[in-house]
Amino acid sequence: MAGSASDKRTPKSKKRWLEISVLAAIVVVLGLMLATFTSLYDKISQSFWPPQESVYGTWVEQDVAGYAAQEIIIGAEGIFIQGGVVSTEFVFDGKFLSFTTGEGSFKYEMLNEQYTEMKLATDAYYQPTFRLLEKHKNNLR
């Protein structure tokens, strides 16, 4: 009788082991699919969106007196305006540069495909235009 009791448990434990193995295999396959999708998404998005480094450099406000011109510095560390950090994160999708500060959200529209001019996208009357200094664009410091 003791043998028959262990025989009853054996099919259940084999079935349970099979369920666990199938579940583990599914988790592994899903993990591999996710890793592949993430890698593929990164490659595809890079082909459509330019790298954020495209807008790195010093941007100077145009059509104002030199002493009154606002200066925006964009780099890997974030965005600096008039020498102070205003945001450590920004999004650049090839058409718009967006970031959020303590004063609110800002969105700049690129005016050319070389990413050397941008304009503040706002409903306000004054929409300043900024130009990227070429020496910073070419990393000639």
PDB file of C-alpha atoms in Angstrom:
ATOM      1  CA  MET A   1       0.000   0.000   0.000  1.00  0.00           C
ATOM      2  CA  ALA A   2       2.835   2.356   0.732  1.00  0.00           C
ATOM      3  CA  GLY A   3       3.981   1.835  -2.821  1.00  0.00           C
ATOM      4  CA  SER A   4       0.575   2.728  -4.206  1.00  0.00           C
ATOM      5  CA  ALA A   5       0.466   6.003  -2.227  1.00  0.00           C
ATOM      6  CA  SER A   6       3.813   7.095  -3.644  1.00  0.00           C
ATOM      7  CA  ASP A   7       2.652   6.087  -7.133  1.00  0.00           C
ATOM      8  CA  LYS A   8      -0.306   8.471  -6.775  1.00  0.00           C
ATOM      9  CA  ARG A   9       2.007  11.345  -5.845  1.00  0.00           C
ATOM     10  CA  THR A  10       4.467  10.712  -8.630  1.00  0.00           C
ATOM     11  CA  PRO A  11       2.148  11.634 -11.538  1.00  0.00           C
ATOM     12  CA  LYS A  12       1.046  14.785  -9.661  1.00  0.00           C
ATOM     13  CA  SER A  13       4.613  15.857  -8.938  1.00  0.00           C
ATOM     14  CA  LYS A  14       5.617  15.090 -12.534  1.00  0.00           C
ATOM     15  CA  LYS A  15       2.665  17.144 -13.744  1.00  0.00           C
ATOM     16  CA  ARG A  16       3.570  19.972 -11.354  1.00  0.00           C
ATOM     17  CA  TRP A  17       7.214  19.853 -12.477  1.00  0.00           C
ATOM     18  CA  LEU A  18       6.054  19.979 -16.109  1.00  0.00           C
ATOM     19  CA  GLU A  19       3.832  23.004 -15.376  1.00  0.00           C
ATOM     20  CA  ILE A  20       6.714  24.824 -13.687  1.00  0.00           C
ATOM     21  CA  SER A  21       9.071  23.985 -16.579  1.00  0.00           C
ATOM     22  CA  VAL A  22       6.595  25.239 -19.175  1.00  0.00           C
ATOM     23  CA  LEU A  23       5.978  28.413 -17.170  1.00  0.00           C
ATOM     24  CA  ALA A  24       9.736  29.010 -16.801  1.00  0.00           C
ATOM     25  CA  ALA A  25      10.220  28.485 -20.541  1.00  0.00           C
ATOM     26  CA  ILE A  26       7.445  30.981 -21.288  1.00  0.00           C
ATOM     27  CA  VAL A  27       9.044  33.556 -18.971  1.00  0.00           C
ATOM     28  CA  VAL A  28      12.442  33.064 -20.654  1.00  0.00           C
ATOM     29  CA  VAL A  29      10.940  33.388 -24.149  1.00  0.00           C
ATOM     30  CA  LEU A  30       9.020  36.533 -23.143  1.00  0.00           C
ATOM     31  CA  GLY A  31      12.211  37.993 -21.662  1.00  0.00           C
ATOM     32  CA  LEU A  32      14.116  37.315 -24.873  1.00  0.00           C
ATOM     33  CA  MET A  33      11.300  38.817 -26.936  1.00  0.00           C
ATOM     34  CA  LEU A  34      11.294  41.936 -24.753  1.00  0.00           C
ATOM     35  CA  ALA A  35      15.076  42.315 -25.037  1.00  0.00           C
ATOM     36  CA  THR A  36      14.893  41.909 -28.818  1.00  0.00           C
ATOM     37  CA  PHE A  37      12.015  44.372 -29.115  1.00  0.00           C
ATOM     38  CA  THR A  38      13.820  46.941 -26.948  1.00  0.00           C
ATOM     39  CA  SER A  39      16.991  46.664 -29.015  1.00  0.00           C
ATOM     40  CA  LEU A  40      15.043  46.885 -32.264  1.00  0.00           C
ATOM     41  CA  TYR A  41      13.048  49.882 -31.005  1.00  0.00           C
ATOM     42  CA  ASP A  42      16.261  51.706 -30.053  1.00  0.00           C
ATOM     43  CA  LYS A  43      17.759  51.135 -33.494  1.00  0.00           C
ATOM     44  CA  ILE A  44      14.594  52.196 -35.300  1.00  0.00           C
ATOM     45  CA  SER A  45      14.050  55.285 -33.153  1.00  0.00           C
ATOM     46  CA  GLN A  46      17.645  56.393 -33.710  1.00  0.00           C
ATOM     47  CA  SER A  47      17.108  56.234 -37.454  1.00  0.00           C
ATOM     48  CA  PHE A  48      14.045  58.490 -37.187  1.00  0.00           C
ATOM     49  CA  TRP A  49      15.109  60.742 -34.316  1.00  0.00           C
ATOM     50  CA  PRO A  50      18.482  62.437 -34.326  1.00  0.00           C
ATOM     51  CA  PRO A  51      20.677  61.975 -31.269  1.00  0.00           C
ATOM     52  CA  GLN A  52      20.226  64.486 -28.462  1.00  0.00           C
ATOM     53  CA  GLU A  53      23.830  65.535 -29.025  1.00  0.00           C
ATOM     54  CA  SER A  54      22.572  67.279 -32.184  1.00  0.00           C
ATOM     55  CA  VAL A  55      21.393  70.200 -30.047  1.00  0.00           C
ATOM     56  CA  TYR A  56      24.327  70.316 -27.607  1.00  0.00           C
ATOM     57  CA  GLY A  57      26.039  73.667 -27.405  1.00  0.00           C
ATOM     58  CA  THR A  58      25.388  77.304 -26.614  1.00  0.00           C
ATOM     59  CA  TRP A  59      22.225  78.857 -28.015  1.00  0.00           C
ATOM     60  CA  VAL A  60      22.069  82.660 -28.126  1.00  0.00           C
ATOM     61  CA  GLU A  61      18.911  84.738 -28.488  1.00  0.00           C
ATOM     62  CA  GLN A  62      18.790  86.684 -31.758  1.00  0.00           C
ATOM     63  CA  ASP A  63      17.536  90.156 -32.676  1.00  0.00           C
ATOM     64  CA  VAL A  64      18.138  91.655 -29.226  1.00  0.00           C
ATOM     65  CA  ALA A  65      20.945  93.739 -27.771  1.00  0.00           C
ATOM     66  CA  GLY A  66      23.971  91.624 -26.878  1.00  0.00           C
ATOM     67  CA  TYR A  67      23.756  92.500 -23.184  1.00  0.00           C
ATOM     68  CA  ALA A  68      20.082  91.441 -23.079  1.00  0.00           C
ATOM     69  CA  ALA A  69      20.401  88.217 -25.089  1.00  0.00           C
ATOM     70  CA  GLN A  70      19.428  85.076 -23.256  1.00  0.00           C
ATOM     71  CA  GLU A  71      21.928  82.233 -23.435  1.00  0.00           C
ATOM     72  CA  ILE A  72      20.904  78.586 -23.215  1.00  0.00           C
ATOM     73  CA  ILE A  73      23.539  75.882 -22.871  1.00  0.00           C
ATOM     74  CA  ILE A  74      22.458  72.333 -23.631  1.00  0.00           C
ATOM     75  CA  GLY A  75      24.627  69.347 -22.784  1.00  0.00           C
ATOM     76  CA  ALA A  76      24.672  65.861 -21.310  1.00  0.00           C
ATOM     77  CA  GLU A  77      24.302  67.383 -17.830  1.00  0.00           C
ATOM     78  CA  GLY A  78      21.095  69.184 -18.757  1.00  0.00           C
ATOM     79  CA  ILE A  79      19.984  72.678 -19.686  1.00  0.00           C
ATOM     80  CA  PHE A  80      21.551  75.830 -18.279  1.00  0.00           C
ATOM     81  CA  ILE A  81      20.018  79.272 -18.709  1.00  0.00           C
ATOM     82  CA  GLN A  82      22.070  82.321 -17.780  1.00  0.00           C
ATOM     83  CA  GLY A  83      24.570  80.020 -16.046  1.00  0.00           C
ATOM     84  CA  GLY A  84      22.131  78.133 -13.799  1.00  0.00           C
ATOM     85  CA  VAL A  85      20.800  74.597 -14.194  1.00  0.00           C
ATOM     86  CA  VAL A  86      17.098  74.727 -15.031  1.00  0.00           C
ATOM     87  CA  SER A  87      16.547  71.111 -16.061  1.00  0.00           C
ATOM     88  CA  THR A  88      18.571  67.913 -16.031  1.00  0.00           C
ATOM     89  CA  GLU A  89      16.353  66.210 -18.603  1.00  0.00           C
ATOM     90  CA  PHE A  90      15.049  67.190 -22.008  1.00  0.00           C
ATOM     91  CA  VAL A  91      13.457  65.568 -25.030  1.00  0.00           C
ATOM     92  CA  PHE A  92      14.536  66.216 -28.599  1.00  0.00           C
ATOM     93  CA  ASP A  93      12.570  64.488 -31.363  1.00  0.00           C
ATOM     94  CA  GLY A  94      14.145  66.175 -34.371  1.00  0.00           C
ATOM     95  CA  LYS A  95      11.459  68.848 -34.606  1.00  0.00           C
ATOM     96  CA  PHE A  96      10.947  70.050 -31.030  1.00  0.00           C
ATOM     97  CA  LEU A  97      13.138  70.468 -27.963  1.00  0.00           C
ATOM     98  CA  SER A  98      11.087  70.209 -24.762  1.00  0.00           C
ATOM     99  CA  PHE A  99      11.970  70.508 -21.106  1.00  0.00           C
ATOM    100  CA  THR A 100      10.354  71.394 -17.802  1.00  0.00           C
ATOM    101  CA  THR A 101      11.664  73.825 -15.197  1.00  0.00           C
ATOM    102  CA  GLY A 102      10.328  75.170 -11.936  1.00  0.00           C
ATOM    103  CA  GLU A 103       8.634  77.903 -13.979  1.00  0.00           C
ATOM    104  CA  GLY A 104       6.802  75.502 -16.302  1.00  0.00           C
ATOM    105  CA  SER A 105       7.231  73.592 -19.533  1.00  0.00           C
ATOM    106  CA  PHE A 106       9.092  74.976 -22.529  1.00  0.00           C
ATOM    107  CA  LYS A 107       8.987  73.839 -26.125  1.00  0.00           C
ATOM    108  CA  TYR A 108      11.283  75.081 -28.871  1.00  0.00           C
ATOM    109  CA  GLU A 109      10.714  74.371 -32.555  1.00  0.00           C
ATOM    110  CA  MET A 110      13.724  73.737 -34.778  1.00  0.00           C
ATOM    111  CA  LEU A 111      13.716  76.073 -37.776  1.00  0.00           C
ATOM    112  CA  ASN A 112      16.089  74.112 -40.007  1.00  0.00           C
ATOM    113  CA  GLU A 113      17.322  70.580 -40.586  1.00  0.00           C
ATOM    114  CA  GLN A 114      20.845  71.421 -39.403  1.00  0.00           C
ATOM    115  CA  TYR A 115      19.472  72.122 -35.895  1.00  0.00           C
ATOM    116  CA  THR A 116      21.168  75.509 -35.689  1.00  0.00           C
ATOM    117  CA  GLU A 117      18.094  77.711 -35.146  1.00  0.00           C
ATOM    118  CA  MET A 118      15.113  77.280 -32.877  1.00  0.00           C
ATOM    119  CA  LYS A 119      12.147  79.390 -31.830  1.00  0.00           C
ATOM    120  CA  LEU A 120      10.178  79.291 -28.601  1.00  0.00           C
ATOM    121  CA  ALA A 121       6.848  77.677 -29.498  1.00  0.00           C
ATOM    122  CA  THR A 122       4.318  79.684 -27.521  1.00  0.00           C
ATOM    123  CA  ASP A 123       1.113  81.630 -27.979  1.00  0.00           C
ATOM    124  CA  ALA A 124       2.775  84.718 -26.498  1.00  0.00           C
ATOM    125  CA  TYR A 125       3.431  87.781 -28.634  1.00  0.00           C
ATOM    126  CA  TYR A 126       7.203  87.502 -28.209  1.00  0.00           C
ATOM    127  CA  GLN A 127       8.665  84.281 -29.591  1.00  0.00           C
ATOM    128  CA  PRO A 128      12.437  84.543 -29.301  1.00  0.00           C
ATOM    129  CA  THR A 129      14.659  82.859 -31.863  1.00  0.00           C
ATOM    130  CA  PHE A 130      17.924  81.252 -30.799  1.00  0.00           C
ATOM    131  CA  ARG A 131      20.957  80.361 -32.886  1.00  0.00           C
ATOM    132  CA  LEU A 132      23.498  77.691 -32.034  1.00  0.00           C
ATOM    133  CA  LEU A 133      27.017  79.103 -31.937  1.00  0.00           C
ATOM    134  CA  GLU A 134      28.977  77.269 -34.630  1.00  0.00           C
ATOM    135  CA  LYS A 135      32.109  76.883 -32.524  1.00  0.00           C
ATOM    136  CA  HIS A 136      30.085  74.844 -30.022  1.00  0.00           C
ATOM    137  CA  LYS A 137      28.265  72.936 -32.756  1.00  0.00           C
ATOM    138  CA  ASN A 138      31.626  71.695 -34.043  1.00  0.00           C
ATOM    139  CA  ASN A 139      33.046  71.183 -30.528  1.00  0.00           C
ATOM    140  CA  LEU A 140      35.883  73.645 -31.220  1.00  0.00           C
ATOM    141  CA  ARG A 141      36.352  75.117 -27.774  1.00  0.00           C
TER     142      ARG A 141
END
